[in-house]
Amino acid sequence: MWQIYYRILISAGKTFGLGLIFWRWLLFLPLFLGFTHFTLFLDKIFFSQYQKVKIKNPVFIIGNPRSGTSFLHNLLTQTDDFVAFKTWEIFFPALTARVLVKPIINYLIRHNLTKIMHESSGHGLYLDRVEHDEFLFIHKLDTQFLLLLSPLGLDDREYPELRLYDRQSDARRYSSVKFFQECLKRQIYYSKKEKIIAHIHFSTGRIKTLLETFPDAKFIYLVRSPQETIPSHLTLEYNTFKNQKRLDNIPKNRLKRYFKRRYLYDIELYRYFFELQQKAEILSKNLMVLPYNLLCSNLEKSFNQIENFTGIKSSDELRQAVKKQAGKQKQYRRQHRIIKLQKFGLSRKQIAEDFDFVFKEYNLEQNYQSNVTT
């Protein structure tokens, strides 16, 4: 883990110099991680009962970014029926830490100071809203999110171990999933609910390790046309850089290289899951493939299929919420603009060629839909 921290500093220095950004990473990250892991240790003293929690049939939502995973996760967790993490709870997974920071969080909520990133970027981020469980792996410096949120993605080196986690050493991959498991136990104890519905899209590359730890897990794989996911994902990451006010500080050659790699990593993640399916390494009892187009065109049918596959017991409130959302689907208009592929040196023809295996396997149309939910 600390080797990754060292490389973040190297990349920060090479990209931004030894200014404020470098010192922020030098000082803040070890303090943040130190606080997290110290308070996690204290949980075993002050909240030891969480260790007795059993995780049964967790539901994991996976798929390439911008495949509708956030939409589905928000849909299923909106009525608070299931175990999910709000953003501030992900930042502070330790129960002891939450006791300490809760007064500050409550103050921010009361004064409407929870916004971290606006919806116009492509993905709104708020302290008091349910968020990607994948972010938990940041506490282990073991997620693709590090390539976007830290200077690591601008490094001269690439980090395949932060993309296809199943190919890491046994010690590292099991350590991260064990950490994730312990966080889930804490959240069950904290929320007083039992059924987990977790959104871990980048952990599509961690699915084999997750199955070894959670053999009764149910994976919902969202699949959407790369003609839609690629421009949407690149736009989101571009807007994230813009939101962080980093665009003007990143050398153009490094920024260009970053998005070229990002495209290749998206191909890699699609292909990794495709090959697992081809080799039948995931049993049908553990996996449901859900086409994004079905999710949008017939939400209630999709929801019924999810219920049957996962065995979740939905409340009347959730069923009504799904029915209401189904009625809104045709009127949906996204709040952000998709950047043209040419800006990233890409074309629809190249996507069609590079992702030919995806279009054929899942019988996806090549047409780009401009009015879609992300």
Short mmCIF file of C-alpha atoms in Angstrom, two decimals:
data_model
loop_
_atom_site.label_atom_id
_atom_site.label_comp_id
_atom_site.label_asym_id
_atom_site.label_seq_id
_atom_site.Cartn_x
_atom_site.Cartn_y
_atom_site.Cartn_z
CA MET A 1 0.00 0.00 0.00
CA TRP A 2 2.75 2.45 0.90
CA GLN A 3 4.47 1.82 -2.44
CA ILE A 4 1.38 3.33 -4.08
CA TYR A 5 1.59 6.31 -1.72
CA TYR A 6 5.24 6.79 -2.71
CA ARG A 7 4.33 6.71 -6.42
CA ILE A 8 1.55 9.27 -5.84
CA LEU A 9 4.17 11.64 -4.43
CA ILE A 10 6.56 10.97 -7.32
CA SER A 11 3.83 11.67 -9.85
CA ALA A 12 2.65 14.78 -7.97
CA GLY A 13 6.18 16.15 -7.99
CA LYS A 14 6.78 15.45 -11.68
CA THR A 15 3.39 16.78 -12.79
CA PHE A 16 2.79 19.74 -10.49
CA GLY A 17 6.20 20.47 -8.97
CA LEU A 18 6.90 20.76 -5.24
CA GLY A 19 4.06 23.19 -4.60
CA LEU A 20 0.77 23.03 -2.74
CA ILE A 21 -0.56 19.92 -4.50
CA PHE A 22 2.57 17.91 -3.65
CA TRP A 23 2.53 18.96 0.01
CA ARG A 24 -1.19 18.28 0.28
CA TRP A 25 -0.63 14.68 -0.76
CA LEU A 26 2.53 14.35 1.30
CA LEU A 27 0.84 15.38 4.54
CA PHE A 28 -2.89 14.76 4.17
CA LEU A 29 -2.97 11.21 2.80
CA PRO A 30 -0.91 9.50 5.55
CA LEU A 31 -2.81 11.44 8.24
CA PHE A 32 -6.14 10.43 6.72
CA LEU A 33 -5.16 6.78 6.31
CA GLY A 34 -3.60 6.70 9.75
CA PHE A 35 -6.77 8.07 11.33
CA THR A 36 -8.91 5.56 9.42
CA HIS A 37 -6.91 2.49 10.39
CA PHE A 38 -6.40 3.61 13.99
CA THR A 39 -10.13 4.13 14.49
CA LEU A 40 -10.85 0.82 12.77
CA PHE A 41 -8.63 -0.79 15.40
CA LEU A 42 -10.53 1.04 18.16
CA ASP A 43 -13.78 -0.43 16.85
CA LYS A 44 -12.61 -3.83 18.06
CA ILE A 45 -12.53 -2.39 21.57
CA PHE A 46 -15.55 -0.07 21.64
CA PHE A 47 -17.84 -1.80 19.11
CA SER A 48 -16.64 -5.39 19.28
CA GLN A 49 -20.15 -6.77 18.64
CA TYR A 50 -19.88 -5.89 14.95
CA GLN A 51 -17.42 -8.78 14.53
CA LYS A 52 -20.25 -11.26 15.15
CA VAL A 53 -22.24 -9.99 12.18
CA LYS A 54 -22.81 -12.50 9.37
CA ILE A 55 -23.05 -11.38 5.75
CA LYS A 56 -25.62 -13.36 3.77
CA ASN A 57 -26.23 -13.25 0.02
CA PRO A 58 -24.81 -9.77 -0.64
CA VAL A 59 -25.83 -8.12 -3.90
CA PHE A 60 -22.98 -6.50 -5.86
CA ILE A 61 -23.71 -4.20 -8.80
CA ILE A 62 -20.86 -4.27 -11.32
CA GLY A 63 -20.15 -3.26 -14.91
CA ASN A 64 -18.10 -0.71 -16.80
CA PRO A 65 -18.46 2.91 -15.63
CA ARG A 66 -21.48 4.75 -17.09
CA SER A 67 -23.39 1.52 -17.67
CA GLY A 68 -26.27 2.52 -15.40
CA THR A 69 -24.74 1.12 -12.22
CA SER A 70 -25.25 4.33 -10.25
CA PHE A 71 -28.82 4.63 -11.46
CA LEU A 72 -29.66 1.08 -10.40
CA HIS A 73 -27.93 1.42 -7.03
CA ASN A 74 -29.73 4.67 -6.25
CA LEU A 75 -33.03 3.16 -7.36
CA LEU A 76 -32.72 0.14 -5.05
CA THR A 77 -31.41 2.03 -2.02
CA GLN A 78 -33.59 5.17 -2.17
CA THR A 79 -36.12 3.93 0.42
CA ASP A 80 -33.46 2.90 2.93
CA ASP A 81 -34.56 -0.75 2.90
CA PHE A 82 -31.06 -2.15 2.46
CA VAL A 83 -27.51 -1.66 3.70
CA ALA A 84 -25.74 1.14 1.82
CA PHE A 85 -23.10 3.78 2.56
CA LYS A 86 -23.55 7.52 2.40
CA THR A 87 -20.51 9.43 1.21
CA TRP A 88 -19.46 10.60 4.67
CA GLU A 89 -19.76 7.02 5.95
CA ILE A 90 -17.39 5.89 3.21
CA PHE A 91 -14.93 8.61 4.19
CA PHE A 92 -15.15 7.35 7.77
CA PRO A 93 -15.85 3.59 7.73
CA ALA A 94 -14.83 3.16 11.39
CA LEU A 95 -17.70 3.35 13.88
CA THR A 96 -15.42 5.10 16.37
CA ALA A 97 -14.54 7.74 13.79
CA ARG A 98 -18.21 8.38 13.07
CA VAL A 99 -18.88 9.15 16.71
CA LEU A 100 -16.13 11.78 16.55
CA VAL A 101 -17.08 13.42 13.24
CA LYS A 102 -20.89 13.14 13.36
CA PRO A 103 -21.36 16.60 14.98
CA ILE A 104 -19.41 18.15 12.11
CA ILE A 105 -21.40 16.21 9.52
CA ASN A 106 -24.67 17.24 11.14
CA TYR A 107 -23.58 20.88 11.05
CA LEU A 108 -22.73 20.64 7.33
CA ILE A 109 -26.07 19.00 6.58
CA ARG A 110 -28.04 21.61 8.53
CA HIS A 111 -26.31 24.42 6.66
CA ASN A 112 -26.61 22.76 3.24
CA LEU A 113 -22.84 22.42 2.86
CA THR A 114 -22.73 18.82 1.65
CA LYS A 115 -21.96 19.29 -2.05
CA ILE A 116 -18.59 17.97 -3.19
CA MET A 117 -19.28 17.77 -6.93
CA HIS A 118 -22.32 19.11 -8.83
CA GLU A 119 -24.53 16.98 -11.08
CA SER A 120 -23.41 19.06 -14.07
CA SER A 121 -20.09 17.19 -13.96
CA GLY A 122 -21.94 13.97 -14.80
CA HIS A 123 -22.05 12.56 -11.28
CA GLY A 124 -23.20 14.58 -8.30
CA LEU A 125 -21.34 13.88 -5.06
CA TYR A 126 -22.83 14.87 -1.70
CA LEU A 127 -21.81 13.96 1.84
CA ASP A 128 -25.31 12.87 2.85
CA ARG A 129 -26.22 10.79 -0.22
CA VAL A 130 -25.64 7.11 -0.94
CA GLU A 131 -22.46 6.63 -2.95
CA HIS A 132 -20.24 4.02 -4.68
CA ASP A 133 -19.06 1.39 -2.21
CA GLU A 134 -16.00 1.09 -4.48
CA PHE A 135 -14.66 4.22 -2.80
CA LEU A 136 -14.03 2.13 0.34
CA PHE A 137 -10.99 0.62 -1.38
CA ILE A 138 -9.33 4.05 -1.35
CA HIS A 139 -8.54 3.34 2.31
CA LYS A 140 -6.39 0.46 1.01
CA LEU A 141 -5.05 2.47 -1.96
CA ASP A 142 -6.45 -0.30 -4.12
CA THR A 143 -8.97 1.01 -6.65
CA GLN A 144 -8.97 2.54 -10.12
CA PHE A 145 -10.44 5.66 -8.55
CA LEU A 146 -6.89 6.50 -7.43
CA LEU A 147 -5.90 6.98 -11.07
CA LEU A 148 -8.49 9.75 -11.35
CA LEU A 149 -8.56 11.32 -7.90
CA SER A 150 -4.81 11.38 -7.23
CA PRO A 151 -1.85 12.30 -9.46
CA LEU A 152 -1.14 8.57 -9.90
CA GLY A 153 -2.96 8.37 -13.23
CA LEU A 154 -0.58 11.01 -14.61
CA ASP A 155 2.51 8.99 -13.69
CA ASP A 156 4.91 7.71 -16.35
CA ARG A 157 4.26 4.22 -15.03
CA GLU A 158 1.03 2.31 -15.43
CA TYR A 159 -0.55 0.29 -12.65
CA PRO A 160 -2.21 -2.90 -13.94
CA GLU A 161 -2.59 -4.08 -10.33
CA LEU A 162 -5.01 -1.19 -9.77
CA ARG A 163 -7.20 -2.33 -12.65
CA LEU A 164 -7.48 -6.11 -12.62
CA TYR A 165 -7.22 -6.82 -8.92
CA ASP A 166 -7.77 -10.57 -9.35
CA ARG A 167 -4.24 -10.73 -10.79
CA GLN A 168 -2.61 -9.24 -7.70
CA SER A 169 -0.66 -11.36 -5.25
CA ASP A 170 -2.87 -13.45 -2.99
CA ALA A 171 -1.80 -11.47 0.06
CA ARG A 172 -2.78 -8.14 -1.47
CA ARG A 173 -6.07 -9.11 -3.08
CA TYR A 174 -7.30 -10.97 -0.01
CA SER A 175 -6.25 -8.11 2.27
CA SER A 176 -8.38 -5.63 0.31
CA VAL A 177 -11.45 -7.85 0.15
CA LYS A 178 -11.09 -8.72 3.84
CA PHE A 179 -11.06 -4.98 4.57
CA PHE A 180 -14.17 -4.56 2.42
CA GLN A 181 -15.86 -7.42 4.26
CA GLU A 182 -15.10 -5.83 7.63
CA CYS A 183 -16.54 -2.51 6.42
CA LEU A 184 -19.74 -4.26 5.35
CA LYS A 185 -20.04 -5.91 8.76
CA ARG A 186 -19.69 -2.53 10.45
CA GLN A 187 -22.33 -1.02 8.19
CA ILE A 188 -24.80 -3.82 8.90
CA TYR A 189 -24.23 -3.29 12.62
CA TYR A 190 -24.48 0.50 12.24
CA SER A 191 -27.60 0.56 10.05
CA LYS A 192 -29.38 -2.32 11.80
CA LYS A 193 -30.28 -3.79 8.41
CA GLU A 194 -29.22 -7.11 6.90
CA LYS A 195 -29.33 -7.10 3.12
CA ILE A 196 -26.34 -5.52 1.37
CA ILE A 197 -26.67 -3.88 -2.04
CA ALA A 198 -23.22 -2.55 -2.96
CA HIS A 199 -22.13 -0.59 -6.01
CA ILE A 200 -18.58 -1.64 -6.94
CA HIS A 201 -18.26 -1.16 -10.71
CA PHE A 202 -14.44 -1.11 -10.89
CA SER A 203 -14.41 -4.31 -8.82
CA THR A 204 -15.63 -6.11 -11.92
CA GLY A 205 -11.88 -6.75 -12.04
CA ARG A 206 -12.08 -8.22 -8.53
CA ILE A 207 -15.01 -10.56 -9.06
CA LYS A 208 -13.13 -13.85 -8.61
CA THR A 209 -11.65 -12.74 -5.29
CA LEU A 210 -15.04 -11.49 -4.16
CA LEU A 211 -16.60 -14.85 -5.00
CA GLU A 212 -13.95 -16.64 -2.98
CA THR A 213 -14.85 -14.48 0.03
CA PHE A 214 -18.61 -14.28 -0.63
CA PRO A 215 -19.53 -17.57 -2.37
CA ASP A 216 -23.26 -16.82 -1.99
CA ALA A 217 -22.98 -13.34 -3.54
CA LYS A 218 -25.29 -12.21 -6.32
CA PHE A 219 -23.65 -10.09 -9.05
CA ILE A 220 -25.74 -7.86 -11.31
CA TYR A 221 -23.65 -6.98 -14.36
CA LEU A 222 -24.96 -3.93 -16.23
CA VAL A 223 -23.99 -3.93 -19.89
CA ARG A 224 -24.40 -0.89 -22.10
CA SER A 225 -23.16 0.00 -25.56
CA PRO A 226 -19.57 1.30 -25.57
CA GLN A 227 -20.78 3.92 -28.04
CA GLU A 228 -22.54 5.41 -25.01
CA THR A 229 -20.32 4.47 -22.07
CA ILE A 230 -17.01 5.62 -23.57
CA PRO A 231 -17.89 9.26 -24.37
CA SER A 232 -19.86 9.50 -21.12
CA HIS A 233 -16.99 8.12 -19.02
CA LEU A 234 -14.33 10.28 -20.65
CA THR A 235 -16.56 13.33 -20.19
CA LEU A 236 -17.08 12.52 -16.51
CA GLU A 237 -13.35 12.21 -15.88
CA TYR A 238 -12.61 15.39 -17.84
CA ASN A 239 -15.24 17.24 -15.78
CA THR A 240 -13.76 15.81 -12.59
CA PHE A 241 -10.37 17.30 -13.47
CA LYS A 242 -12.16 20.55 -14.26
CA ASN A 243 -14.10 20.50 -10.99
CA GLN A 244 -10.84 19.99 -9.09
CA LYS A 245 -9.31 22.92 -11.02
CA ARG A 246 -6.47 20.72 -12.24
CA LEU A 247 -6.88 21.06 -16.01
CA ASP A 248 -4.72 24.17 -16.37
CA ASN A 249 -1.98 22.67 -14.19
CA ILE A 250 -1.57 19.37 -16.03
CA PRO A 251 0.88 19.36 -18.98
CA LYS A 252 -1.07 18.70 -22.18
CA ASN A 253 1.01 15.66 -23.11
CA ARG A 254 0.26 14.01 -19.76
CA LEU A 255 -3.45 14.82 -20.03
CA LYS A 256 -3.60 13.37 -23.54
CA ARG A 257 -1.80 10.24 -22.35
CA TYR A 258 -4.19 9.93 -19.40
CA PHE A 259 -7.29 9.81 -21.60
CA LYS A 260 -5.64 7.45 -24.07
CA ARG A 261 -4.94 5.08 -21.19
CA ARG A 262 -8.43 5.57 -19.78
CA TYR A 263 -9.89 4.37 -23.06
CA LEU A 264 -7.65 1.31 -23.09
CA TYR A 265 -8.54 0.52 -19.48
CA ASP A 266 -12.23 0.57 -20.37
CA ILE A 267 -11.57 -1.93 -23.15
CA GLU A 268 -9.62 -4.03 -20.67
CA LEU A 269 -12.46 -4.15 -18.13
CA TYR A 270 -15.07 -5.10 -20.74
CA ARG A 271 -12.78 -7.82 -22.05
CA TYR A 272 -11.91 -9.19 -18.61
CA PHE A 273 -15.56 -9.86 -17.78
CA PHE A 274 -16.23 -11.16 -21.30
CA GLU A 275 -13.42 -13.70 -20.95
CA LEU A 276 -14.65 -14.82 -17.53
CA GLN A 277 -18.03 -15.51 -19.10
CA GLN A 278 -16.49 -17.34 -22.03
CA LYS A 279 -14.58 -19.60 -19.65
CA ALA A 280 -17.70 -20.08 -17.49
CA GLU A 281 -15.75 -19.00 -14.40
CA ILE A 282 -18.86 -17.39 -12.88
CA LEU A 283 -21.78 -19.70 -12.18
CA SER A 284 -25.22 -18.66 -13.40
CA LYS A 285 -26.53 -18.82 -9.84
CA ASN A 286 -24.15 -15.96 -8.97
CA LEU A 287 -24.60 -13.78 -12.04
CA MET A 288 -27.31 -11.79 -13.74
CA VAL A 289 -26.49 -9.85 -16.91
CA LEU A 290 -28.85 -6.88 -17.21
CA PRO A 291 -28.89 -4.91 -20.49
CA TYR A 292 -28.98 -1.18 -19.91
CA ASN A 293 -31.58 -0.74 -22.65
CA LEU A 294 -33.97 -3.06 -20.81
CA LEU A 295 -33.39 -1.13 -17.58
CA CYS A 296 -34.41 2.08 -19.36
CA SER A 297 -37.23 0.78 -21.55
CA ASN A 298 -38.91 -1.58 -19.08
CA LEU A 299 -37.84 -0.70 -15.56
CA GLU A 300 -40.56 -2.67 -13.79
CA LYS A 301 -39.68 -5.85 -15.70
CA SER A 302 -36.00 -5.32 -14.85
CA PHE A 303 -36.88 -4.81 -11.20
CA ASN A 304 -38.93 -8.02 -11.11
CA GLN A 305 -36.02 -9.94 -12.63
CA ILE A 306 -33.68 -8.48 -10.00
CA GLU A 307 -36.06 -9.49 -7.21
CA ASN A 308 -36.30 -13.04 -8.53
CA PHE A 309 -32.54 -13.37 -8.98
CA THR A 310 -31.39 -11.82 -5.70
CA GLY A 311 -34.25 -12.84 -3.43
CA ILE A 312 -34.51 -9.32 -2.00
CA LYS A 313 -37.72 -8.55 -0.17
CA SER A 314 -38.87 -5.13 -1.35
CA SER A 315 -41.12 -2.88 0.67
CA ASP A 316 -44.31 -1.43 -0.79
CA GLU A 317 -42.59 1.95 -0.64
CA LEU A 318 -39.76 0.74 -2.90
CA ARG A 319 -42.18 -0.88 -5.35
CA GLN A 320 -44.09 2.40 -5.61
CA ALA A 321 -40.83 4.31 -6.10
CA VAL A 322 -39.84 1.97 -8.94
CA LYS A 323 -43.25 2.37 -10.56
CA LYS A 324 -42.99 6.15 -10.28
CA GLN A 325 -39.47 6.15 -11.78
CA ALA A 326 -40.64 3.94 -14.64
CA GLY A 327 -43.13 6.65 -15.55
CA LYS A 328 -40.36 9.26 -15.64
CA GLN A 329 -37.94 7.34 -17.85
CA LYS A 330 -39.08 8.73 -21.20
CA GLN A 331 -38.92 12.32 -19.93
CA TYR A 332 -35.36 12.04 -18.56
CA ARG A 333 -32.83 14.61 -19.76
CA ARG A 334 -29.28 14.55 -18.46
CA GLN A 335 -27.85 17.70 -16.90
CA HIS A 336 -24.41 17.53 -18.48
CA ARG A 337 -23.11 17.71 -22.03
CA ILE A 338 -21.14 14.86 -23.56
CA ILE A 339 -17.80 15.99 -24.99
CA LYS A 340 -17.18 15.02 -28.62
CA LEU A 341 -15.00 11.95 -29.11
CA GLN A 342 -12.66 13.90 -31.37
CA LYS A 343 -11.40 15.85 -28.36
CA PHE A 344 -10.01 12.57 -27.01
CA GLY A 345 -8.62 11.46 -30.36
CA LEU A 346 -11.36 8.87 -30.88
CA SER A 347 -14.14 8.11 -33.33
CA ARG A 348 -17.27 5.99 -33.34
CA LYS A 349 -15.67 3.77 -35.96
CA GLN A 350 -12.70 3.04 -33.70
CA ILE A 351 -15.03 2.20 -30.81
CA ALA A 352 -16.99 -0.14 -33.10
CA GLU A 353 -13.78 -1.95 -34.02
CA ASP A 354 -12.18 -2.06 -30.57
CA PHE A 355 -15.36 -3.23 -28.86
CA ASP A 356 -16.57 -5.56 -31.58
CA PHE A 357 -16.56 -8.48 -29.11
CA VAL A 358 -18.94 -6.57 -26.80
CA PHE A 359 -21.43 -5.67 -29.51
CA LYS A 360 -21.54 -9.26 -30.77
CA GLU A 361 -21.70 -10.97 -27.37
CA TYR A 362 -24.53 -8.84 -26.00
CA ASN A 363 -26.27 -8.05 -29.29
CA LEU A 364 -25.88 -4.31 -28.78
CA GLU A 365 -26.78 -1.70 -31.36
CA GLN A 366 -24.09 0.62 -32.67
CA ASN A 367 -26.35 3.67 -32.65
CA TYR A 368 -25.44 6.31 -30.10
CA GLN A 369 -28.42 7.43 -28.02
CA SER A 370 -28.19 11.09 -27.03
CA ASN A 371 -30.99 10.95 -24.45
CA VAL A 372 -30.01 8.37 -21.84
CA THR A 373 -29.71 7.96 -18.11
CA THR A 374 -26.20 7.69 -16.71
#
